[in-house]
Short mmCIF file of C-alpha atoms and ligand atoms in Angstrom, two decimals:
data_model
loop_
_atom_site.label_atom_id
_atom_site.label_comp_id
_atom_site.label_asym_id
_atom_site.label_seq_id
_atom_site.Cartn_x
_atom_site.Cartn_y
_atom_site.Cartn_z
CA UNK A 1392 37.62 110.38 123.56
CA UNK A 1393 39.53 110.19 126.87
CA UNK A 1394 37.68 109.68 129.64
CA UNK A 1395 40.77 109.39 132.22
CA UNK A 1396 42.45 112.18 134.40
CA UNK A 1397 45.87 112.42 135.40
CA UNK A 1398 46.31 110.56 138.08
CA UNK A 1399 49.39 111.24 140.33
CA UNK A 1400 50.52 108.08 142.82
CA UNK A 1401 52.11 110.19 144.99
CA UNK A 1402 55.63 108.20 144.30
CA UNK A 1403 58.11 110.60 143.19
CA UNK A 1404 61.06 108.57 141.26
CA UNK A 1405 64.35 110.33 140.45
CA UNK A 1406 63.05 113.46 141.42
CA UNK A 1407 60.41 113.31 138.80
CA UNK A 1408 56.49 112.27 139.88
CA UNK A 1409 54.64 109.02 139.23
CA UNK A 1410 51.85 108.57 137.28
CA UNK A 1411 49.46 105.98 136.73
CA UNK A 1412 47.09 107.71 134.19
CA UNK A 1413 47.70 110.06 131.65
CA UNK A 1414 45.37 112.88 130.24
CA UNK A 1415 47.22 115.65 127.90
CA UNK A 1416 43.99 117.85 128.13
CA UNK A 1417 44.89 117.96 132.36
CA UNK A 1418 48.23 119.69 131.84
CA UNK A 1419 48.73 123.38 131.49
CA UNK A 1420 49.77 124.65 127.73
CA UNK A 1421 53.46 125.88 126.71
CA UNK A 1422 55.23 124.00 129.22
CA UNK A 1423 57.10 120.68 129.20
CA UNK A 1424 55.96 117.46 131.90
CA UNK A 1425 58.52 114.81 133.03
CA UNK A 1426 56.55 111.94 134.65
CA UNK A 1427 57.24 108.38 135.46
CA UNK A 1428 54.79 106.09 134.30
CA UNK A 1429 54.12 103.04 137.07
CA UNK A 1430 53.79 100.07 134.71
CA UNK A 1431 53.30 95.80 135.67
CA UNK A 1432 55.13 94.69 138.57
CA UNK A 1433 58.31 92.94 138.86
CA UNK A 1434 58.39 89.33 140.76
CA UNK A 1435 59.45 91.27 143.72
CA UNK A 1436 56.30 93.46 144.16
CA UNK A 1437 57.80 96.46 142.74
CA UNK A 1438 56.61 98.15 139.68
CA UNK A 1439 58.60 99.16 136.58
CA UNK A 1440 58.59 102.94 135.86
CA UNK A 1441 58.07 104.53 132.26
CA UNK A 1442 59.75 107.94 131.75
CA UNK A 1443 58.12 109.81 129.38
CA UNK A 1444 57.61 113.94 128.53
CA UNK A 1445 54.70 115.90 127.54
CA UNK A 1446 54.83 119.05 125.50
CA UNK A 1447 52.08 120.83 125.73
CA UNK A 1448 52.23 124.00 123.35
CA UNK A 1449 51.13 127.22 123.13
CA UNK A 1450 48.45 127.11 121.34
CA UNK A 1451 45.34 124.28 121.13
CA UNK A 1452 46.69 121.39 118.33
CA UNK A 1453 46.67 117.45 117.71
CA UNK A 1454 48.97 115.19 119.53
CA UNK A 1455 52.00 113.48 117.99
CA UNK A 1456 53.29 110.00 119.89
CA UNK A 1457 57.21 109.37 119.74
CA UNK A 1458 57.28 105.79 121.38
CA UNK A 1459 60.90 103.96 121.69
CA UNK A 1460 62.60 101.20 123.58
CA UNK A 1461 59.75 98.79 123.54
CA UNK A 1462 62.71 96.41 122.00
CA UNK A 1463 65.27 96.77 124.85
CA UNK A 1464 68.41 96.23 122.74
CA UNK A 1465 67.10 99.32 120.12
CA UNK A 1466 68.42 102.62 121.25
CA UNK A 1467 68.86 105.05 118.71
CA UNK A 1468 65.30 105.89 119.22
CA UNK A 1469 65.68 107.32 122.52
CA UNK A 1470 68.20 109.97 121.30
CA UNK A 1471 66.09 111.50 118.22
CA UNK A 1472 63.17 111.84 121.52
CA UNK A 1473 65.87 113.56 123.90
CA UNK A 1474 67.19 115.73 120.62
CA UNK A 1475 63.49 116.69 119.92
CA UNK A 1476 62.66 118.06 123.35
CA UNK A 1477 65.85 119.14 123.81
CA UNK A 1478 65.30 122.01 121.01
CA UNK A 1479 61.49 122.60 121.14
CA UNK A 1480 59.86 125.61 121.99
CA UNK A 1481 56.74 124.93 123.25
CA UNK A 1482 55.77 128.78 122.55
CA UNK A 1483 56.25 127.94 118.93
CA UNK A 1484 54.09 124.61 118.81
CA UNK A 1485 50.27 123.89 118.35
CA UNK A 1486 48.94 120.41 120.10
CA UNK A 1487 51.32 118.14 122.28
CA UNK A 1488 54.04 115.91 121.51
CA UNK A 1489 54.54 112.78 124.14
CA UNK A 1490 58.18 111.22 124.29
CA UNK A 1491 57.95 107.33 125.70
CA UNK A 1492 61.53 106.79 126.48
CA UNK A 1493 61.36 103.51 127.28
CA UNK A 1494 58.58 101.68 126.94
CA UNK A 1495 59.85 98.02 127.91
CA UNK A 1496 62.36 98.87 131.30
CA UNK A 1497 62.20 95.31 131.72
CA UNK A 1498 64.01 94.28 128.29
CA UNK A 1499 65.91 97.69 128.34
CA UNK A 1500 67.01 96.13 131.90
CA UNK A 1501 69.16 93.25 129.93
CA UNK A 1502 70.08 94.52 126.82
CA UNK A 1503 67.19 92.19 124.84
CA UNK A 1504 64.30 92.14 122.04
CA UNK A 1505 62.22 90.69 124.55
CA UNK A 1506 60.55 90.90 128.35
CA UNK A 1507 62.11 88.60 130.36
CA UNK A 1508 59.46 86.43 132.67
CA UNK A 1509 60.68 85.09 135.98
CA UNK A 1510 58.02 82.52 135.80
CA UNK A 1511 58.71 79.05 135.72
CA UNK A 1512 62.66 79.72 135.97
CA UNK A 1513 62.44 82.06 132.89
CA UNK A 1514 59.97 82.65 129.54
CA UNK A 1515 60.30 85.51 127.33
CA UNK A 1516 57.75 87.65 125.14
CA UNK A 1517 58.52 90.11 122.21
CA UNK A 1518 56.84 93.07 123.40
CA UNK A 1519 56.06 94.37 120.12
CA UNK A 1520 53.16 91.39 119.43
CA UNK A 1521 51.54 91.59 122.56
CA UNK A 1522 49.56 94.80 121.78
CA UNK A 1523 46.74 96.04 123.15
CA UNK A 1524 47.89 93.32 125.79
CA UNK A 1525 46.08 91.83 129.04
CA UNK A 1526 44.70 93.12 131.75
CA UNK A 1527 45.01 89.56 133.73
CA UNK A 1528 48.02 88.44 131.43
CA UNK A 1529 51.27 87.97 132.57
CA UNK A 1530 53.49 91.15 133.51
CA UNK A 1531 54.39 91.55 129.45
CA UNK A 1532 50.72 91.08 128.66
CA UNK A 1533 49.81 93.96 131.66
CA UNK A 1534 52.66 96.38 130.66
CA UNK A 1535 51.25 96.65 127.60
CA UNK A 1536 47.54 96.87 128.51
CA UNK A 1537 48.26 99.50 130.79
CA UNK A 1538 51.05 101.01 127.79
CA UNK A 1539 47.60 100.99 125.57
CA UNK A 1540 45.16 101.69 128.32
CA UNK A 1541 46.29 104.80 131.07
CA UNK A 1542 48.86 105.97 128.86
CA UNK A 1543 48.54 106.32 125.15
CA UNK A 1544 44.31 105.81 124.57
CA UNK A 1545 42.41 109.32 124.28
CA UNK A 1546 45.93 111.16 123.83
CA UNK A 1547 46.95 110.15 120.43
CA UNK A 1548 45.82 111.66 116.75
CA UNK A 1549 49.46 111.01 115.40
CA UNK A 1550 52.22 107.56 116.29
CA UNK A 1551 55.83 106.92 115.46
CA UNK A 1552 57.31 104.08 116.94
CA UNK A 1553 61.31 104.21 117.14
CA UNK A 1554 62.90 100.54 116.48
CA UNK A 1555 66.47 99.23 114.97
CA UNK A 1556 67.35 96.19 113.65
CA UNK A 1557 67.89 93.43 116.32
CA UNK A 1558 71.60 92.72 117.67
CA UNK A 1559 73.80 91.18 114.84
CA UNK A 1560 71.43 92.30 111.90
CA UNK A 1561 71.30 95.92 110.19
CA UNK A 1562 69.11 98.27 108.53
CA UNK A 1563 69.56 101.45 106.48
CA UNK A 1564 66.90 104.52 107.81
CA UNK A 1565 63.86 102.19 107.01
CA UNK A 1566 60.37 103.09 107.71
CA UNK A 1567 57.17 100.65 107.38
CA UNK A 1568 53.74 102.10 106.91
CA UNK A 1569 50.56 100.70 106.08
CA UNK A 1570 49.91 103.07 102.67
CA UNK A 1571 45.71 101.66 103.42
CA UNK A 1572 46.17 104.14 105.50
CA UNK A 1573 46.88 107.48 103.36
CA UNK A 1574 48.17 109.54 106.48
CA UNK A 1575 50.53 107.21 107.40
CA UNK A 1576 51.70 107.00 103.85
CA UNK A 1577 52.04 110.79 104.06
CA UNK A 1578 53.89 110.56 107.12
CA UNK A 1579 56.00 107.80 105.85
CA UNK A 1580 57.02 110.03 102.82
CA UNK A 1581 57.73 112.92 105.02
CA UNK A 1582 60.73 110.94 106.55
CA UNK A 1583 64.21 111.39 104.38
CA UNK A 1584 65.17 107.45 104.98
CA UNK A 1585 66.76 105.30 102.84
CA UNK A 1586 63.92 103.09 101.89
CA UNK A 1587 60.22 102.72 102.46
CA UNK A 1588 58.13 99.39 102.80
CA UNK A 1589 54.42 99.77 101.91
CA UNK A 1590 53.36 96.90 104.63
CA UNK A 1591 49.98 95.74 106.28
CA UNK A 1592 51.49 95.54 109.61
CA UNK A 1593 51.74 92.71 111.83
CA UNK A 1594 48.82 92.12 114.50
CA UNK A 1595 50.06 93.25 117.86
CA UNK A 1596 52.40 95.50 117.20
CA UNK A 1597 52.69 98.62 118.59
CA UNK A 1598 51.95 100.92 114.88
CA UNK A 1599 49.36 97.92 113.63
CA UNK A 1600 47.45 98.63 116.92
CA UNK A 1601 47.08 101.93 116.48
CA UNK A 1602 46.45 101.39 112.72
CA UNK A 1603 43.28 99.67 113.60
CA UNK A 1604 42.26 102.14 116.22
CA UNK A 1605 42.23 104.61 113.35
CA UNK A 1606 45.06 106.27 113.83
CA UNK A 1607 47.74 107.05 111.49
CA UNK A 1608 51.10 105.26 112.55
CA UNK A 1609 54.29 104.64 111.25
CA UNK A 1610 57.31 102.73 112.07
CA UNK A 1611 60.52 103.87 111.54
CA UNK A 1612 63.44 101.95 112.05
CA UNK A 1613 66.99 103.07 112.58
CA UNK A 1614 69.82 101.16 111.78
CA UNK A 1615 71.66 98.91 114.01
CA UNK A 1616 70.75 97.49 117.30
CA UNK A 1617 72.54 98.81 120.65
CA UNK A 1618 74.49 102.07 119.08
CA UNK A 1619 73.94 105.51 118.36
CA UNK A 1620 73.66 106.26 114.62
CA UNK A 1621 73.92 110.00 114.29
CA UNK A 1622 72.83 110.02 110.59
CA UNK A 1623 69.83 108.10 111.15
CA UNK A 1624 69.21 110.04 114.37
CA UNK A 1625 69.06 113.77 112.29
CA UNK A 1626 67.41 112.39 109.49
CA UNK A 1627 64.49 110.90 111.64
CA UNK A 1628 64.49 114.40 113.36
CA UNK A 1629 64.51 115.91 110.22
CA UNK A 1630 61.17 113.69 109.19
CA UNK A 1631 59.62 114.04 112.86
CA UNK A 1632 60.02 118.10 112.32
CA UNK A 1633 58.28 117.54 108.68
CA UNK A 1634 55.71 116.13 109.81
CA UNK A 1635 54.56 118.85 112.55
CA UNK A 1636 55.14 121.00 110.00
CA UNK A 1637 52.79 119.52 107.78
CA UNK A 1638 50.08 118.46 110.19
CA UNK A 1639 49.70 121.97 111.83
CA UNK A 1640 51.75 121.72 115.03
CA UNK A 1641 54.81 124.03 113.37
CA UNK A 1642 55.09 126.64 111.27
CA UNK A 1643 58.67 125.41 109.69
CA UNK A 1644 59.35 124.99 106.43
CA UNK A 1645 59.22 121.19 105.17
CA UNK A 1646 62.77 120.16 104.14
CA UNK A 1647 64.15 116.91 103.10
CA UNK A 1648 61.64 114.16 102.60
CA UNK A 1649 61.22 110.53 100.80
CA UNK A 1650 60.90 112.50 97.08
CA UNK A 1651 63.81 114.79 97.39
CA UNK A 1652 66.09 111.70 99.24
CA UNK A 1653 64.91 109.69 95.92
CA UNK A 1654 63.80 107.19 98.94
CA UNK A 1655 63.14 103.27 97.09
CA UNK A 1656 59.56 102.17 98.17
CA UNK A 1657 58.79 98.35 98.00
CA UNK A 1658 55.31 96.36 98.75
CA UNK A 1659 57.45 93.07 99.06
CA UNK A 1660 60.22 91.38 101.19
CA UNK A 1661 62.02 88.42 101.74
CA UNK A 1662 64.45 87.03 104.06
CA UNK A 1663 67.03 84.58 103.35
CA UNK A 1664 68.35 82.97 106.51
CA UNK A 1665 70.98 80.70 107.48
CA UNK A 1666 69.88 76.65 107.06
CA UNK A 1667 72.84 75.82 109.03
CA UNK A 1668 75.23 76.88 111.55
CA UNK A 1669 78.34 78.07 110.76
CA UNK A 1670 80.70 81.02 109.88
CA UNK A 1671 79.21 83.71 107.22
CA UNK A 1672 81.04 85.75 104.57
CA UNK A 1673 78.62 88.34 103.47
CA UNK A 1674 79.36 89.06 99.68
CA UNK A 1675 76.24 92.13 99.68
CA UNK A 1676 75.60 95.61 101.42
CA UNK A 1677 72.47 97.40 102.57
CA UNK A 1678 71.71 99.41 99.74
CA UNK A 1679 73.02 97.52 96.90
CA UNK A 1680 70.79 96.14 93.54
CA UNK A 1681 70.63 92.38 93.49
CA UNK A 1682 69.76 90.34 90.93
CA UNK A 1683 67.62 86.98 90.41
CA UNK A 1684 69.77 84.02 91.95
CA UNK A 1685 72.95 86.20 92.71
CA UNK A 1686 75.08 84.44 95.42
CA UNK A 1687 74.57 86.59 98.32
CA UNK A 1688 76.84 84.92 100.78
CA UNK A 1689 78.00 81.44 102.23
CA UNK A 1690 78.75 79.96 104.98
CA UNK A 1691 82.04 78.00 106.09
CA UNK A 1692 82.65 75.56 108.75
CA UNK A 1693 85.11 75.33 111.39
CA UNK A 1694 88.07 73.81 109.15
CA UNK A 1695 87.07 76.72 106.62
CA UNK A 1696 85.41 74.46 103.93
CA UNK A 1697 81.85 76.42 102.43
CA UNK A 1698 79.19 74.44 103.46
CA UNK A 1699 76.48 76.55 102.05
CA UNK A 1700 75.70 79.36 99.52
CA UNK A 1701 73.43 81.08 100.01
CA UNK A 1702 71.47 82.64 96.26
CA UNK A 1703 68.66 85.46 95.94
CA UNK A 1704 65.01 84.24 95.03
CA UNK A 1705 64.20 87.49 93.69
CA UNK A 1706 65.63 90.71 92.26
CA UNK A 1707 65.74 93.76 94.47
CA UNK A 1708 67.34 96.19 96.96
CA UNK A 1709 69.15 94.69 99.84
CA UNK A 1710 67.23 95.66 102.96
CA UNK A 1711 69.23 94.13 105.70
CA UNK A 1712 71.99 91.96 106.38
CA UNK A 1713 73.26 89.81 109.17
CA UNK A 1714 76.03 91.47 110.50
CA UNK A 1715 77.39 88.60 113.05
CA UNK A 1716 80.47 86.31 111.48
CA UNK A 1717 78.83 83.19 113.17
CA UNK A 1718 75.28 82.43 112.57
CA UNK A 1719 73.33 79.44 113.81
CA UNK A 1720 70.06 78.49 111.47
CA UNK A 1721 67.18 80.59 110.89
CA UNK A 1722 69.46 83.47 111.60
CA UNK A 1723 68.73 86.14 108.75
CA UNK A 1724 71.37 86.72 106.40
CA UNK A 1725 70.14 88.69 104.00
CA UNK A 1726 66.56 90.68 103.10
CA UNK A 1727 65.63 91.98 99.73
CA UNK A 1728 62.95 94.62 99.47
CA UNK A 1729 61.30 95.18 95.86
CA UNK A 1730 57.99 95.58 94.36
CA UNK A 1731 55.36 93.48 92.83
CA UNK A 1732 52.74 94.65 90.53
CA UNK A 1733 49.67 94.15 93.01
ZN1 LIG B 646 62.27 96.68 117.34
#
């Protein structure tokens, strides 16, 4: 239920109005919304602003969430949102589809995976842990609570949250879903990527909290940190447009999905990370079979001589890699996605 009404500050930002509360049910149908959502204040008083946009269609429908750029150095989700709107026609479409653009200005701000905290000369959170945050937290804690709070409770049946790898580390078109869940499973399978990871989510996060809110939420991640990817971008538009095809909001035609992309699905993986610091060959791609204890990659010191190899614990599919020559420990390396019996 959402109890809230639109509620306009009176700020207009960019030529585009400020809002501190969101209700979809307040805005007309078949017509598109730009607002600026007033999020926590800075140190200096002033408050970060959210740009988001509502499409409201036609006819009466559900409402689909695109969320992106609550990691601030992830940006390939904020083009498959622009590409989305960009070609909808709200005449066509049932319900309403929100676009977050970025969620996190603050870590957007300096290129970062997490909100940077002037207190005590600088402190940091990840963003994407902190859900459904604090109302008297600090200003990551409040961002979110007000995120969870004025802007996405009451106006969401449907969430996909838009990530990347971090900086120096890679994925394929990689989605986690929690398959308890059997609509995020659907929507999961809906998405062309490259490979799947039945997971039970990690408290705090943005899909986990709507998970246990009861609603069905995926992540989807999108290759590599602080680029556009335009393969990942039209395959994630081509799984966004499945699903509002197959939950009522379109009348288009399902196309590519998990089945026909012969997408691999794993319930388990592991990271192996650097125990050292040093230079790293990389001997493995993303995509590539691995076997029990195959050398994966080592690292080399300064005068060149290997100082470490680095072996897999498992068999599997290579899920990641570190793409960064230099790595310092606990720096990931490699991660292997496969699948256990239970
Ligand atoms: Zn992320």
């Amino acid at each position: 239920m959402n109890d809230k009404k639109t509620t306009y500050t009176g700020d207009i930002i960019q030529g585009i109005p400020v809002i501190n509360n969101l209700n979809i049910n307040d805005l007309e149908q078949n017509k598109v919304y730009r607002f600026m959502f007033q999020g926590s204040a800075m140190n200096i008083g002033q408050p970060w602003f959210v740009p988001l946009l509502v499409a409201r269609g036609a006819k009466a429908g559900k409402s689909l969430l695109l969320n992106t750029g609550i990691h601030g150095d992830e940006l390939n989700g904020i083009k498959v949102i622009q590409q989305l709107f960009a070609q909808l026609d709200t005449s066509q479409l049932a319900g309403t589809i929100i676009g977050v653009l970025q969620a996190s200005p603050n870590s957007l701000v300096h290129i970062n995976k997490n909100w940077l905290l002037s207190t005590d000369g600088g402190d940091f959170e990840n963003m994407n842990r902190l859900f459904p945050g604090k109302e008297n937290g600090n200003s990551a804690e409040q961002h979110a609570y007000l995120l969870w709070n004025n802007l996405w409770r009451g106006n969401v049946d449907y969430m996909i949250d838009l990530h990347s790898q971090s900086t120096d580390t890679e994925y394929p078109l990689f989605v986690f879903a929690d398959y308890r869940n059997v609509l995020a499973q659907q929507m999961a399978e809906l998405i062309p990527a490259d490979q799947i990871k039945n997971d039970e989510g990690e408290i705090g996060t943005v899909e986990t909290t709507f998970i246990q809110h009861g609603i069905p939420a995926i992540t989807i991640e999108l290759g590599a940190a602080r680029i556009f990817q335009s393969d990942y971008i039209q395959r994630t538009l081509i799984g966004i447009r499945n699903i509002l095809a197959k939950f009522g909001f379109s009348n288009n035609q399902i196309t590519d999905t998990a089945l026909s992309n012969n997408t691999f699905i794993g319930n388990q993986m592991i990271s192996i990370r650097a125990l050292h610091g040093g230079y790293t060959e990389m001997l493995v791609s993303i995509g590539e079979d691995v076997n029990y204890d195959q050398l994966v990659a080592y690292q080399i010191n300064q005068f060149g001589d290997i100082i470490r190899e680095y072996r897999t614990p498992t068999a599997g599919k290579v899920l990641s890699v570190g793409t960064s020559a230099i790595r310092e420990a606990g720096g990931l390396l490699v991660r292997i996605l496969y699948n256990t019996p239970n």
